[in-house]
């Protein structure tokens, strides 16, 4: 029986994929029974999970619009891009700055299959299928190398990606390699699943959630705010720091009207500048 090319693309529909489950939280269509089952299990523990995904996309849009528009950054790397969704990084960036170029990177076969076609829709966008835990290979990729060449500031976005590397020291070393490769004046934007470690309701929720998703996503790591902050590798973390996404705002102090609130937010993020 023809499988629609899934096997040829290396897509395993019997196991949930991070990219597809996340996309399902955002209302996407590229998912299978295994993804939907995990989605249901997460929803039982954390019915607000779709709001976490939406808040993450809102944050991404805010950060990219600000960097491409007000700051004038013209080069973006979206590392761990995920499946194409309603508004992708290049659409957001190019709306704010028509000269913005974006290189997307992901290694999920579903993203590779759909992303290449849908994310590369003009001559300023490229898609690289690569494993971000191998920074030397990623940095040697022609599209990535070209974007970094010439010394122009680059915005490196690693949204909900670094928490998929379980070992903390390895994660820190990988982040450091990317930071070292960024030209002066660049920006690093990170969102990450957080376990605050204060014994509060979020810690409790994270413990339950980690248990539930462990067999599907064995490398998923929830980290403290201090650990997440350290993944910026000593760069200047801009105001308001590494905070829950509902508390994040553009560094000039302008606060969005009525930011969404969520007492059990587990996604924290921040933006740093390389001088
Ligand atoms: C939860 S999604 C986030 C998508 C998007 N960055 C966002 O924030 O909306 C995480 C993405 O990171 C990708 N990813 C995780 N580990 C990766 C790795 N080692 N190399 C490349 N991509 C990776 C997954 O395939 C997935 O598409």
Coordinates of C-alpha atoms and ligand atoms in Angstrom, one line a residue:
X1 CA 0.0 0.0 0.0
X2 CA 1.3 3.5 -0.9
X3 CA 2.2 5.4 2.2
X4 CA 2.2 8.9 0.7
X5 CA 6.0 8.9 0.6
X6 CA 6.3 8.8 4.4
X7 CA 8.9 6.0 4.6
X8 CA 10.9 7.6 1.8
X9 CA 11.1 10.8 3.8
X10 CA 12.1 8.9 7.0
X11 CA 8.8 9.9 8.7
X12 CA 7.9 7.4 11.5
X13 CA 4.2 7.9 12.2
X14 CA 4.1 5.3 15.0
X15 CA 6.0 7.6 17.4
X16 CA 5.1 11.1 18.4
X17 CA 7.3 13.9 16.9
X18 CA 8.1 17.0 18.9
X19 CA 7.5 19.1 15.8
X20 CA 4.2 17.5 15.0
X21 CA 2.8 17.6 18.6
X22 CA 3.8 21.2 18.9
X23 CA 2.2 22.0 15.6
X24 CA -1.0 20.2 16.7
X25 CA -1.1 22.5 19.8
X26 CA -1.0 25.4 17.3
X27 CA -3.9 24.0 15.4
X28 CA -1.8 22.4 12.6
X29 CA -2.8 19.5 10.4
X30 CA 0.5 17.6 9.9
X31 CA -0.1 15.0 12.7
X32 CA -0.8 11.3 13.2
X33 CA -2.5 9.1 15.8
X34 CA 0.7 8.8 17.9
X35 CA 1.0 12.6 18.1
X36 CA -2.7 13.1 19.0
X37 CA -2.5 10.5 21.8
X38 CA 0.4 12.3 23.4
X39 CA -1.4 15.6 22.9
X40 CA -4.5 14.2 24.8
X41 CA -2.2 13.0 27.7
X42 CA -0.6 16.4 28.0
X43 CA -4.0 18.1 27.9
X44 CA -5.2 16.0 30.8
X45 CA -2.3 17.4 33.0
X46 CA -2.0 20.9 31.4
X47 CA -5.1 22.1 29.6
X48 CA -3.4 25.4 29.1
X49 CA -0.6 23.8 26.9
X50 CA -2.0 25.2 23.6
X51 CA -1.7 28.7 25.2
X52 CA 2.0 28.0 25.9
X53 CA 2.6 27.3 22.2
X54 CA 0.6 30.4 21.1
X55 CA 2.5 32.6 23.7
X56 CA 5.8 31.2 22.3
X57 CA 4.8 32.2 18.7
X58 CA 3.6 35.6 19.9
X59 CA 7.0 36.1 21.6
X60 CA 8.8 35.0 18.4
X61 CA 6.8 37.5 16.3
X62 CA 7.4 40.3 18.8
X63 CA 11.2 39.6 18.9
X64 CA 11.6 39.2 15.2
X65 CA 9.5 42.3 14.3
X66 CA 11.5 44.4 16.7
X67 CA 14.9 43.1 15.6
X68 CA 14.1 43.3 11.8
X69 CA 12.3 46.7 12.1
X70 CA 13.6 48.9 14.9
X71 CA 17.0 47.4 15.3
X72 CA 17.6 46.8 11.6
X73 CA 18.9 43.2 11.7
X74 CA 18.8 41.7 8.2
X75 CA 20.0 38.2 8.8
X76 CA 18.2 35.5 10.8
X77 CA 18.8 31.9 11.7
X78 CA 15.8 30.0 12.9
X79 CA 17.4 27.0 14.6
X80 CA 14.8 24.3 15.3
X81 CA 12.2 26.0 13.1
X82 CA 9.4 23.5 13.5
X83 CA 6.7 22.9 10.9
X84 CA 5.5 25.8 8.8
X85 CA 2.7 27.6 10.6
X86 CA 0.5 30.6 10.2
X87 CA 3.2 33.2 10.3
X88 CA 6.8 32.0 9.8
X89 CA 10.0 33.8 10.7
X90 CA 10.7 35.0 7.2
X91 CA 7.2 36.4 6.7
X92 CA 7.4 38.3 10.0
X93 CA 11.0 39.5 9.4
X94 CA 10.3 40.6 5.8
X95 CA 7.2 42.4 6.8
X96 CA 9.3 44.6 9.1
X97 CA 12.3 44.7 6.8
X98 CA 12.1 43.7 3.1
X99 CA 15.8 42.9 3.0
X100 CA 15.7 40.3 5.7
X101 CA 17.2 36.9 4.9
X102 CA 16.3 33.7 6.9
X103 CA 18.0 30.3 7.1
X104 CA 15.8 27.7 8.8
X105 CA 17.3 24.6 10.4
X106 CA 15.6 21.5 11.6
X107 CA 16.2 17.7 11.5
X108 CA 12.7 16.3 12.0
X109 CA 11.8 14.4 8.8
X110 CA 8.3 15.8 8.8
X111 CA 9.8 19.4 8.9
X112 CA 12.3 18.5 6.3
X113 CA 9.6 17.1 4.0
X114 CA 7.2 20.1 4.4
X115 CA 9.5 22.8 5.4
X116 CA 11.7 22.9 2.4
X117 CA 8.8 23.6 0.1
X118 CA 6.7 25.9 2.3
X119 CA 9.4 27.9 4.2
X120 CA 11.5 28.7 1.2
X121 CA 9.2 30.9 -0.8
X122 CA 11.6 33.6 -2.0
X123 CA 15.3 34.1 -2.8
X124 CA 15.9 35.4 0.8
X125 CA 14.9 32.2 2.6
X126 CA 16.7 28.8 2.8
X127 CA 16.1 25.6 4.6
X128 CA 18.9 23.4 6.0
X129 CA 18.3 19.9 7.2
X130 CA 20.8 19.5 10.0
X131 CA 21.3 18.3 13.5
X132 CA 21.9 21.3 15.8
X133 CA 23.8 19.2 18.3
X134 CA 26.6 19.1 15.7
X135 CA 27.4 22.8 15.5
X136 CA 30.6 22.2 13.4
X137 CA 28.5 20.6 10.7
X138 CA 25.8 23.2 11.0
X139 CA 28.3 26.1 10.7
X140 CA 29.9 24.5 7.7
X141 CA 26.6 24.3 5.8
X142 CA 26.8 26.7 2.8
X143 CA 23.6 28.5 3.6
X144 CA 24.6 29.1 7.3
X145 CA 28.2 30.0 6.4
X146 CA 27.0 32.5 3.8
X147 CA 24.7 34.2 6.3
X148 CA 27.4 34.5 8.9
X149 CA 30.1 35.6 6.4
X150 CA 30.8 39.3 6.0
X151 CA 30.4 40.2 9.6
X152 CA 26.9 41.7 9.5
X153 CA 24.9 41.2 12.7
X154 CA 22.8 38.0 12.8
X155 CA 19.8 37.1 15.0
X156 CA 20.1 33.5 16.1
X157 CA 16.7 32.2 17.3
X158 CA 16.6 29.0 19.3
X159 CA 12.9 28.8 20.3
X160 CA 11.9 25.7 22.3
X161 CA 14.9 23.9 20.9
X162 CA 17.8 23.8 23.4
X163 CA 15.6 21.9 25.9
X164 CA 15.7 18.9 23.6
X165 CA 19.3 18.3 24.5
X166 CA 19.3 16.5 27.9
X167 CA 22.9 17.0 29.1
X168 CA 23.3 20.5 30.5
X169 CA 27.1 20.8 29.9
X170 CA 26.7 19.6 26.3
X171 CA 23.8 22.1 25.8
X172 CA 26.0 24.9 27.1
X173 CA 29.0 23.9 24.9
X174 CA 26.8 23.8 21.8
X175 CA 25.3 27.2 22.6
X176 CA 28.9 28.5 23.1
X177 CA 30.0 27.3 19.7
X178 CA 27.1 29.1 18.0
X179 CA 27.7 32.3 20.1
X180 CA 31.4 32.3 19.2
X181 CA 30.4 32.1 15.5
X182 CA 28.1 35.2 15.7
X183 CA 29.6 38.5 14.4
X184 CA 29.7 41.4 16.8
X185 CA 26.4 43.2 17.1
X186 CA 24.4 40.0 16.8
X187 CA 21.5 38.8 18.9
X188 CA 20.6 35.5 20.5
X189 CA 16.9 34.8 21.3
X190 CA 16.0 31.7 23.3
X191 CA 12.8 30.2 24.7
X192 CA 13.1 27.1 26.9
X193 CA 10.9 24.9 29.2
X194 CA 11.6 25.9 32.8
X195 CA 11.4 24.2 36.2
X196 CA 11.8 27.2 38.6
X197 CA 12.9 24.9 41.5
X198 CA 11.0 26.9 44.1
X199 CA 8.7 24.1 45.1
X200 CA 5.7 25.9 43.8
X201 CA 2.8 24.8 41.5
X202 CA 4.9 25.1 38.3
X203 CA 7.5 22.7 39.8
X204 CA 4.7 20.2 40.6
X205 CA 3.2 20.5 37.1
X206 CA 6.6 20.1 35.4
X207 CA 7.4 16.9 37.4
X208 CA 4.1 15.4 36.3
X209 CA 4.6 16.6 32.7
X210 CA 8.2 15.3 32.5
X211 CA 7.0 11.9 33.7
X212 CA 4.2 11.8 31.1
X213 CA 6.4 12.7 28.1
X214 CA 9.6 10.9 29.1
X215 CA 9.1 7.8 26.9
X216 CA 8.1 9.9 23.9
X217 CA 10.8 12.6 24.3
X218 CA 13.5 11.1 26.5
X219 CA 16.0 14.0 26.0
X220 CA 13.6 16.8 27.1
X221 CA 15.1 18.8 29.9
X222 CA 13.3 21.4 32.1
X223 CA 15.9 23.9 33.5
X224 CA 16.0 26.6 36.1
X225 CA 16.1 30.3 35.2
X226 CA 19.8 30.4 36.1
X227 CA 20.6 27.5 33.8
X228 CA 18.6 29.0 31.0
X229 CA 20.3 32.4 31.5
X230 CA 23.7 30.7 31.4
X231 CA 22.8 29.3 27.9
X232 CA 23.3 32.9 26.7
X233 CA 27.0 32.2 27.4
X234 CA 27.8 35.6 29.0
X235 CA 26.2 37.8 26.4
X236 CA 24.4 40.9 27.7
X237 CA 20.9 39.7 28.4
X238 CA 18.5 42.6 27.6
X239 CA 15.7 43.8 29.8
X240 CA 13.5 42.3 31.2
X241 CA 15.9 39.3 31.4
X242 CA 15.0 35.6 31.3
X243 CA 11.3 35.7 32.3
X244 CA 8.0 33.9 31.7
X245 CA 6.8 34.8 28.2
X246 CA 3.9 36.7 29.6
X247 CA 6.3 39.0 31.4
X248 CA 8.7 39.6 28.5
X249 CA 8.6 42.9 26.6
X250 CA 10.7 44.6 24.0
X251 CA 13.8 46.0 25.7
X252 CA 12.9 49.7 25.2
X253 CA 10.4 49.2 28.0
X254 CA 7.3 49.3 25.9
X255 CA 4.8 46.7 27.3
X256 CA 2.2 45.1 25.0
X257 CA -1.4 45.9 25.9
X258 CA -2.9 43.3 28.2
X259 CA -0.3 40.7 28.0
X260 CA -1.7 37.2 28.5
X261 CA -1.2 35.9 32.0
X262 CA -0.8 32.3 33.2
X263 CA 0.2 31.4 36.7
X264 CA 1.5 28.0 35.5
X265 CA 3.6 29.2 32.6
X266 CA 6.5 26.9 32.0
X267 CA 8.1 28.6 29.0
X268 CA 10.7 31.2 29.8
X269 CA 12.6 33.3 27.3
X270 CA 15.0 36.2 26.8
X271 CA 17.1 38.0 24.2
X272 CA 20.8 38.8 24.4
X273 CA 23.2 41.1 22.5
X274 CA 26.8 40.4 21.5
X275 CA 28.8 43.5 21.7
Ligands
LIG1 C1 8.8 22.6 19.8 S1 9.4 22.9 18.2 C2 9.6 24.6 18.2 C3 9.4 25.2 16.8 C4 9.7 26.7 16.7 N1 11.1 27.0 17.0 C5 8.9 27.5 17.6 O1 9.3 27.9 18.7 O2 7.7 27.8 17.3 C6 11.1 22.3 18.4 C7 11.8 22.1 17.0 O3 13.2 21.8 17.3 C8 13.6 20.8 16.4 N2 14.8 20.2 17.0 C9 15.0 19.6 18.2 N3 16.2 19.1 18.3 C10 16.8 19.4 17.1 C11 18.2 19.1 16.7 N4 19.1 18.5 17.4 N5 18.5 19.6 15.4 C12 17.6 20.2 14.7 N6 16.3 20.5 15.1 C13 16.0 20.1 16.3 C14 12.4 19.8 16.4 O4 12.5 19.0 15.2 C15 11.2 20.8 16.3 O5 10.9 21.1 15.0

